[in-house]
JSON list of C-alpha atoms in Angstrom, two decimals:
[
{"chain": "A", "resi": 24, "resn": "MET", "atom": "CA", "xyz": [31.86, -25.33, -75.33]},
{"chain": "A", "resi": 25, "resn": "GLU", "atom": "CA", "xyz": [34.18, -23.02, -73.45]},
{"chain": "A", "resi": 26, "resn": "GLY", "atom": "CA", "xyz": [36.87, -21.75, -75.77]},
{"chain": "A", "resi": 27, "resn": "GLY", "atom": "CA", "xyz": [35.51, -23.71, -78.75]},
{"chain": "A", "resi": 28, "resn": "ALA", "atom": "CA", "xyz": [33.71, -22.50, -81.79]},
{"chain": "A", "resi": 29, "resn": "ALA", "atom": "CA", "xyz": [30.39, -20.77, -81.17]},
{"chain": "A", "resi": 30, "resn": "ALA", "atom": "CA", "xyz": [27.42, -23.09, -81.44]},
{"chain": "A", "resi": 31, "resn": "SER", "atom": "CA", "xyz": [25.41, -22.59, -84.59]},
{"chain": "A", "resi": 32, "resn": "THR", "atom": "CA", "xyz": [21.83, -21.44, -84.27]},
{"chain": "A", "resi": 33, "resn": "PRO", "atom": "CA", "xyz": [19.26, -23.79, -85.83]},
{"chain": "A", "resi": 34, "resn": "ALA", "atom": "CA", "xyz": [17.59, -22.11, -88.80]},
{"chain": "A", "resi": 35, "resn": "ALA", "atom": "CA", "xyz": [14.07, -22.64, -87.44]},
{"chain": "A", "resi": 36, "resn": "LEU", "atom": "CA", "xyz": [14.84, -21.25, -83.95]},
{"chain": "A", "resi": 37, "resn": "PRO", "atom": "CA", "xyz": [13.40, -17.76, -84.59]},
{"chain": "A", "resi": 38, "resn": "TYR", "atom": "CA", "xyz": [10.13, -19.34, -85.69]},
{"chain": "A", "resi": 39, "resn": "TYR", "atom": "CA", "xyz": [9.99, -21.57, -82.61]},
{"chain": "A", "resi": 40, "resn": "VAL", "atom": "CA", "xyz": [10.70, -18.60, -80.35]},
{"chain": "A", "resi": 41, "resn": "ALA", "atom": "CA", "xyz": [8.07, -16.46, -82.10]},
{"chain": "A", "resi": 42, "resn": "PHE", "atom": "CA", "xyz": [5.55, -19.29, -81.76]},
{"chain": "A", "resi": 43, "resn": "SER", "atom": "CA", "xyz": [6.35, -19.79, -78.07]},
{"chain": "A", "resi": 44, "resn": "GLN", "atom": "CA", "xyz": [5.99, -16.04, -77.39]},
{"chain": "A", "resi": 45, "resn": "LEU", "atom": "CA", "xyz": [2.70, -15.93, -79.28]},
{"chain": "A", "resi": 46, "resn": "LEU", "atom": "CA", "xyz": [1.44, -18.97, -77.38]},
{"chain": "A", "resi": 47, "resn": "GLY", "atom": "CA", "xyz": [2.53, -17.52, -74.03]},
{"chain": "A", "resi": 48, "resn": "LEU", "atom": "CA", "xyz": [1.00, -14.11, -74.66]},
{"chain": "A", "resi": 49, "resn": "THR", "atom": "CA", "xyz": [-2.19, -15.78, -75.88]},
{"chain": "A", "resi": 50, "resn": "LEU", "atom": "CA", "xyz": [-2.36, -17.78, -72.65]},
{"chain": "A", "resi": 51, "resn": "VAL", "atom": "CA", "xyz": [-1.86, -14.65, -70.53]},
{"chain": "A", "resi": 52, "resn": "ALA", "atom": "CA", "xyz": [-4.49, -12.77, -72.57]},
{"chain": "A", "resi": 53, "resn": "MET", "atom": "CA", "xyz": [-6.97, -15.63, -72.37]},
{"chain": "A", "resi": 54, "resn": "THR", "atom": "CA", "xyz": [-6.49, -15.91, -68.62]},
{"chain": "A", "resi": 55, "resn": "GLY", "atom": "CA", "xyz": [-7.01, -12.17, -68.25]},
{"chain": "A", "resi": 56, "resn": "ALA", "atom": "CA", "xyz": [-10.09, -12.27, -70.48]},
{"chain": "A", "resi": 57, "resn": "TRP", "atom": "CA", "xyz": [-11.52, -15.22, -68.53]},
{"chain": "A", "resi": 58, "resn": "LEU", "atom": "CA", "xyz": [-11.01, -13.38, -65.25]},
{"chain": "A", "resi": 59, "resn": "GLY", "atom": "CA", "xyz": [-12.41, -10.13, -66.64]},
{"chain": "A", "resi": 60, "resn": "LEU", "atom": "CA", "xyz": [-15.40, -11.49, -68.52]},
{"chain": "A", "resi": 61, "resn": "TYR", "atom": "CA", "xyz": [-16.47, -14.47, -66.44]},
{"chain": "A", "resi": 62, "resn": "ARG", "atom": "CA", "xyz": [-15.02, -13.96, -62.96]},
{"chain": "A", "resi": 63, "resn": "GLY", "atom": "CA", "xyz": [-15.67, -10.23, -62.44]},
{"chain": "A", "resi": 64, "resn": "GLY", "atom": "CA", "xyz": [-12.15, -8.87, -62.87]},
{"chain": "A", "resi": 65, "resn": "ILE", "atom": "CA", "xyz": [-9.32, -8.41, -60.38]},
{"chain": "A", "resi": 66, "resn": "ALA", "atom": "CA", "xyz": [-9.21, -6.26, -57.26]},
{"chain": "A", "resi": 67, "resn": "TRP", "atom": "CA", "xyz": [-7.01, -6.54, -54.20]},
{"chain": "A", "resi": 68, "resn": "GLU", "atom": "CA", "xyz": [-9.29, -5.39, -51.39]},
{"chain": "A", "resi": 69, "resn": "SER", "atom": "CA", "xyz": [-12.41, -7.38, -52.26]},
{"chain": "A", "resi": 70, "resn": "ASP", "atom": "CA", "xyz": [-13.65, -10.85, -53.06]},
{"chain": "A", "resi": 71, "resn": "LEU", "atom": "CA", "xyz": [-11.95, -10.46, -56.43]},
{"chain": "A", "resi": 72, "resn": "GLN", "atom": "CA", "xyz": [-8.54, -10.71, -54.74]},
{"chain": "A", "resi": 73, "resn": "PHE", "atom": "CA", "xyz": [-8.57, -14.45, -55.42]},
{"chain": "A", "resi": 74, "resn": "ASN", "atom": "CA", "xyz": [-8.60, -13.75, -59.17]},
{"chain": "A", "resi": 75, "resn": "ALA", "atom": "CA", "xyz": [-5.09, -12.33, -58.97]},
{"chain": "A", "resi": 76, "resn": "HIS", "atom": "CA", "xyz": [-3.86, -15.83, -58.13]},
{"chain": "A", "resi": 77, "resn": "PRO", "atom": "CA", "xyz": [-4.38, -17.59, -61.48]},
{"chain": "A", "resi": 78, "resn": "LEU", "atom": "CA", "xyz": [-3.20, -14.57, -63.47]},
{"chain": "A", "resi": 79, "resn": "CYS", "atom": "CA", "xyz": [-0.02, -14.18, -61.42]},
{"chain": "A", "resi": 80, "resn": "MET", "atom": "CA", "xyz": [0.74, -17.89, -61.63]},
{"chain": "A", "resi": 81, "resn": "VAL", "atom": "CA", "xyz": [0.32, -17.92, -65.41]},
{"chain": "A", "resi": 82, "resn": "ILE", "atom": "CA", "xyz": [2.44, -14.81, -65.88]},
{"chain": "A", "resi": 83, "resn": "GLY", "atom": "CA", "xyz": [5.15, -15.86, -63.42]},
{"chain": "A", "resi": 84, "resn": "LEU", "atom": "CA", "xyz": [5.44, -19.62, -63.53]},
{"chain": "A", "resi": 85, "resn": "VAL", "atom": "CA", "xyz": [4.47, -20.17, -67.16]},
{"chain": "A", "resi": 86, "resn": "PHE", "atom": "CA", "xyz": [5.30, -17.12, -69.28]},
{"chain": "A", "resi": 87, "resn": "LEU", "atom": "CA", "xyz": [8.26, -15.49, -67.51]},
{"chain": "A", "resi": 88, "resn": "GLN", "atom": "CA", "xyz": [9.82, -18.78, -66.46]},
{"chain": "A", "resi": 89, "resn": "GLY", "atom": "CA", "xyz": [9.58, -20.01, -70.04]},
{"chain": "A", "resi": 90, "resn": "ASP", "atom": "CA", "xyz": [11.23, -16.84, -71.28]},
{"chain": "A", "resi": 91, "resn": "ALA", "atom": "CA", "xyz": [13.99, -17.20, -68.70]},
{"chain": "A", "resi": 92, "resn": "LEU", "atom": "CA", "xyz": [14.68, -20.70, -69.95]},
{"chain": "A", "resi": 93, "resn": "LEU", "atom": "CA", "xyz": [14.84, -19.53, -73.57]},
{"chain": "A", "resi": 94, "resn": "VAL", "atom": "CA", "xyz": [17.36, -16.75, -72.93]},
{"chain": "A", "resi": 95, "resn": "TYR", "atom": "CA", "xyz": [20.44, -18.91, -73.45]},
{"chain": "A", "resi": 96, "resn": "ARG", "atom": "CA", "xyz": [19.12, -20.24, -76.78]},
{"chain": "A", "resi": 97, "resn": "VAL", "atom": "CA", "xyz": [17.83, -16.96, -78.15]},
{"chain": "A", "resi": 98, "resn": "PHE", "atom": "CA", "xyz": [20.84, -14.82, -77.21]},
{"chain": "A", "resi": 99, "resn": "ARG", "atom": "CA", "xyz": [23.57, -17.34, -78.08]},
{"chain": "A", "resi": 100, "resn": "ASN", "atom": "CA", "xyz": [25.87, -14.77, -79.62]},
{"chain": "A", "resi": 101, "resn": "GLU", "atom": "CA", "xyz": [25.62, -12.26, -76.78]},
{"chain": "A", "resi": 102, "resn": "ALA", "atom": "CA", "xyz": [28.09, -12.01, -73.93]},
{"chain": "A", "resi": 103, "resn": "LYS", "atom": "CA", "xyz": [27.63, -14.73, -71.33]},
{"chain": "A", "resi": 104, "resn": "ARG", "atom": "CA", "xyz": [27.36, -12.15, -68.53]},
{"chain": "A", "resi": 105, "resn": "THR", "atom": "CA", "xyz": [24.52, -10.35, -70.35]},
{"chain": "A", "resi": 106, "resn": "THR", "atom": "CA", "xyz": [22.53, -13.54, -70.84]},
{"chain": "A", "resi": 107, "resn": "LYS", "atom": "CA", "xyz": [23.11, -14.59, -67.24]},
{"chain": "A", "resi": 108, "resn": "VAL", "atom": "CA", "xyz": [21.82, -11.24, -65.95]},
{"chain": "A", "resi": 109, "resn": "LEU", "atom": "CA", "xyz": [18.74, -11.39, -68.20]},
{"chain": "A", "resi": 110, "resn": "HIS", "atom": "CA", "xyz": [18.12, -15.02, -67.23]},
{"chain": "A", "resi": 111, "resn": "GLY", "atom": "CA", "xyz": [18.38, -14.15, -63.54]},
{"chain": "A", "resi": 112, "resn": "LEU", "atom": "CA", "xyz": [16.17, -11.07, -63.80]},
{"chain": "A", "resi": 113, "resn": "LEU", "atom": "CA", "xyz": [13.43, -13.00, -65.58]},
{"chain": "A", "resi": 114, "resn": "HIS", "atom": "CA", "xyz": [13.56, -15.68, -62.89]},
{"chain": "A", "resi": 115, "resn": "VAL", "atom": "CA", "xyz": [13.41, -13.05, -60.12]},
{"chain": "A", "resi": 116, "resn": "PHE", "atom": "CA", "xyz": [10.41, -11.36, -61.77]},
{"chain": "A", "resi": 117, "resn": "ALA", "atom": "CA", "xyz": [8.73, -14.75, -62.17]},
{"chain": "A", "resi": 118, "resn": "LEU", "atom": "CA", "xyz": [9.33, -15.55, -58.50]},
{"chain": "A", "resi": 119, "resn": "VAL", "atom": "CA", "xyz": [8.04, -12.17, -57.29]},
{"chain": "A", "resi": 120, "resn": "ILE", "atom": "CA", "xyz": [4.90, -12.35, -59.42]},
{"chain": "A", "resi": 121, "resn": "ALA", "atom": "CA", "xyz": [4.23, -15.93, -58.27]},
{"chain": "A", "resi": 122, "resn": "LEU", "atom": "CA", "xyz": [4.72, -14.76, -54.68]},
{"chain": "A", "resi": 123, "resn": "VAL", "atom": "CA", "xyz": [2.10, -12.04, -55.24]},
{"chain": "A", "resi": 124, "resn": "GLY", "atom": "CA", "xyz": [-0.24, -14.79, -56.49]},
{"chain": "A", "resi": 125, "resn": "LEU", "atom": "CA", "xyz": [0.37, -16.80, -53.31]},
{"chain": "A", "resi": 126, "resn": "VAL", "atom": "CA", "xyz": [-0.17, -13.76, -51.11]},
{"chain": "A", "resi": 127, "resn": "ALA", "atom": "CA", "xyz": [-3.43, -13.09, -52.97]},
{"chain": "A", "resi": 128, "resn": "VAL", "atom": "CA", "xyz": [-4.84, -16.56, -52.38]},
{"chain": "A", "resi": 129, "resn": "PHE", "atom": "CA", "xyz": [-3.76, -16.73, -48.72]},
{"chain": "A", "resi": 130, "resn": "GLY", "atom": "CA", "xyz": [-5.16, -13.23, -48.09]},
{"chain": "A", "resi": 131, "resn": "TYR", "atom": "CA", "xyz": [-8.43, -14.20, -49.73]},
{"chain": "A", "resi": 132, "resn": "HIS", "atom": "CA", "xyz": [-8.64, -17.35, -47.59]},
{"chain": "A", "resi": 133, "resn": "ARG", "atom": "CA", "xyz": [-7.89, -15.37, -44.42]},
{"chain": "A", "resi": 134, "resn": "ARG", "atom": "CA", "xyz": [-10.55, -12.76, -45.29]},
{"chain": "A", "resi": 135, "resn": "LYS", "atom": "CA", "xyz": [-13.20, -15.40, -45.99]},
{"chain": "A", "resi": 136, "resn": "GLY", "atom": "CA", "xyz": [-12.25, -17.65, -43.06]},
{"chain": "A", "resi": 137, "resn": "TYR", "atom": "CA", "xyz": [-11.32, -20.59, -45.33]},
{"chain": "A", "resi": 138, "resn": "ALA", "atom": "CA", "xyz": [-8.71, -23.14, -44.33]},
{"chain": "A", "resi": 139, "resn": "ASP", "atom": "CA", "xyz": [-5.36, -22.95, -46.10]},
{"chain": "A", "resi": 140, "resn": "LEU", "atom": "CA", "xyz": [-3.69, -25.91, -47.79]},
{"chain": "A", "resi": 141, "resn": "TYR", "atom": "CA", "xyz": [-6.74, -28.16, -47.68]},
{"chain": "A", "resi": 142, "resn": "SER", "atom": "CA", "xyz": [-6.60, -29.58, -51.20]},
{"chain": "A", "resi": 143, "resn": "LEU", "atom": "CA", "xyz": [-4.20, -31.54, -53.34]},
{"chain": "A", "resi": 144, "resn": "HIS", "atom": "CA", "xyz": [-4.04, -28.53, -55.67]},
{"chain": "A", "resi": 145, "resn": "SER", "atom": "CA", "xyz": [-2.80, -26.28, -52.87]},
{"chain": "A", "resi": 146, "resn": "TRP", "atom": "CA", "xyz": [-0.16, -28.77, -51.68]},
{"chain": "A", "resi": 147, "resn": "CYS", "atom": "CA", "xyz": [1.09, -29.37, -55.23]},
{"chain": "A", "resi": 148, "resn": "GLY", "atom": "CA", "xyz": [1.19, -25.62, -55.79]},
{"chain": "A", "resi": 149, "resn": "ILE", "atom": "CA", "xyz": [3.23, -25.00, -52.64]},
{"chain": "A", "resi": 150, "resn": "LEU", "atom": "CA", "xyz": [5.57, -27.82, -53.66]},
{"chain": "A", "resi": 151, "resn": "VAL", "atom": "CA", "xyz": [6.04, -26.30, -57.13]},
{"chain": "A", "resi": 152, "resn": "PHE", "atom": "CA", "xyz": [6.72, -22.86, -55.64]},
{"chain": "A", "resi": 153, "resn": "VAL", "atom": "CA", "xyz": [9.23, -24.23, -53.09]},
{"chain": "A", "resi": 154, "resn": "LEU", "atom": "CA", "xyz": [11.02, -26.35, -55.71]},
{"chain": "A", "resi": 155, "resn": "TYR", "atom": "CA", "xyz": [11.15, -23.36, -58.09]},
{"chain": "A", "resi": 156, "resn": "PHE", "atom": "CA", "xyz": [12.68, -21.24, -55.34]},
{"chain": "A", "resi": 157, "resn": "VAL", "atom": "CA", "xyz": [15.15, -23.95, -54.27]},
{"chain": "A", "resi": 158, "resn": "GLN", "atom": "CA", "xyz": [16.34, -24.70, -57.81]},
{"chain": "A", "resi": 159, "resn": "GLY", "atom": "CA", "xyz": [17.05, -21.01, -58.24]},
{"chain": "A", "resi": 160, "resn": "GLN", "atom": "CA", "xyz": [19.24, -21.10, -55.13]},
{"chain": "A", "resi": 161, "resn": "VAL", "atom": "CA", "xyz": [21.13, -24.21, -56.27]},
{"chain": "A", "resi": 162, "resn": "GLN", "atom": "CA", "xyz": [22.12, -22.86, -59.70]}
]
């Protein structure tokens, strides 16, 4: 669509975006509530360090990544450079927060003497993180 007429925005898009934001924030809040009420909270220098892992993964790889993907649809009429910068920043924040989640789980395992990468969940998680990082480098 370079040089052509600007793409029209679907009439229902604001409602879809509002619903996705509400759903994402609800997921983050529910994860935080679950960790706070049923898992004892979050702390870095204790056994609660592990609890930072699910919260960081939800914030980074679900909420912020989803927002980064929506930037080009939501800000259609903004300058391309502005949307690219916002898209990139959201992806960088998502990557950093997911990295904090990985550091939390590996630190917890080291502190407790547990083996790393011993389950299918851990291998799939590492694969997701690596693919997320690589696709960001390819774009």
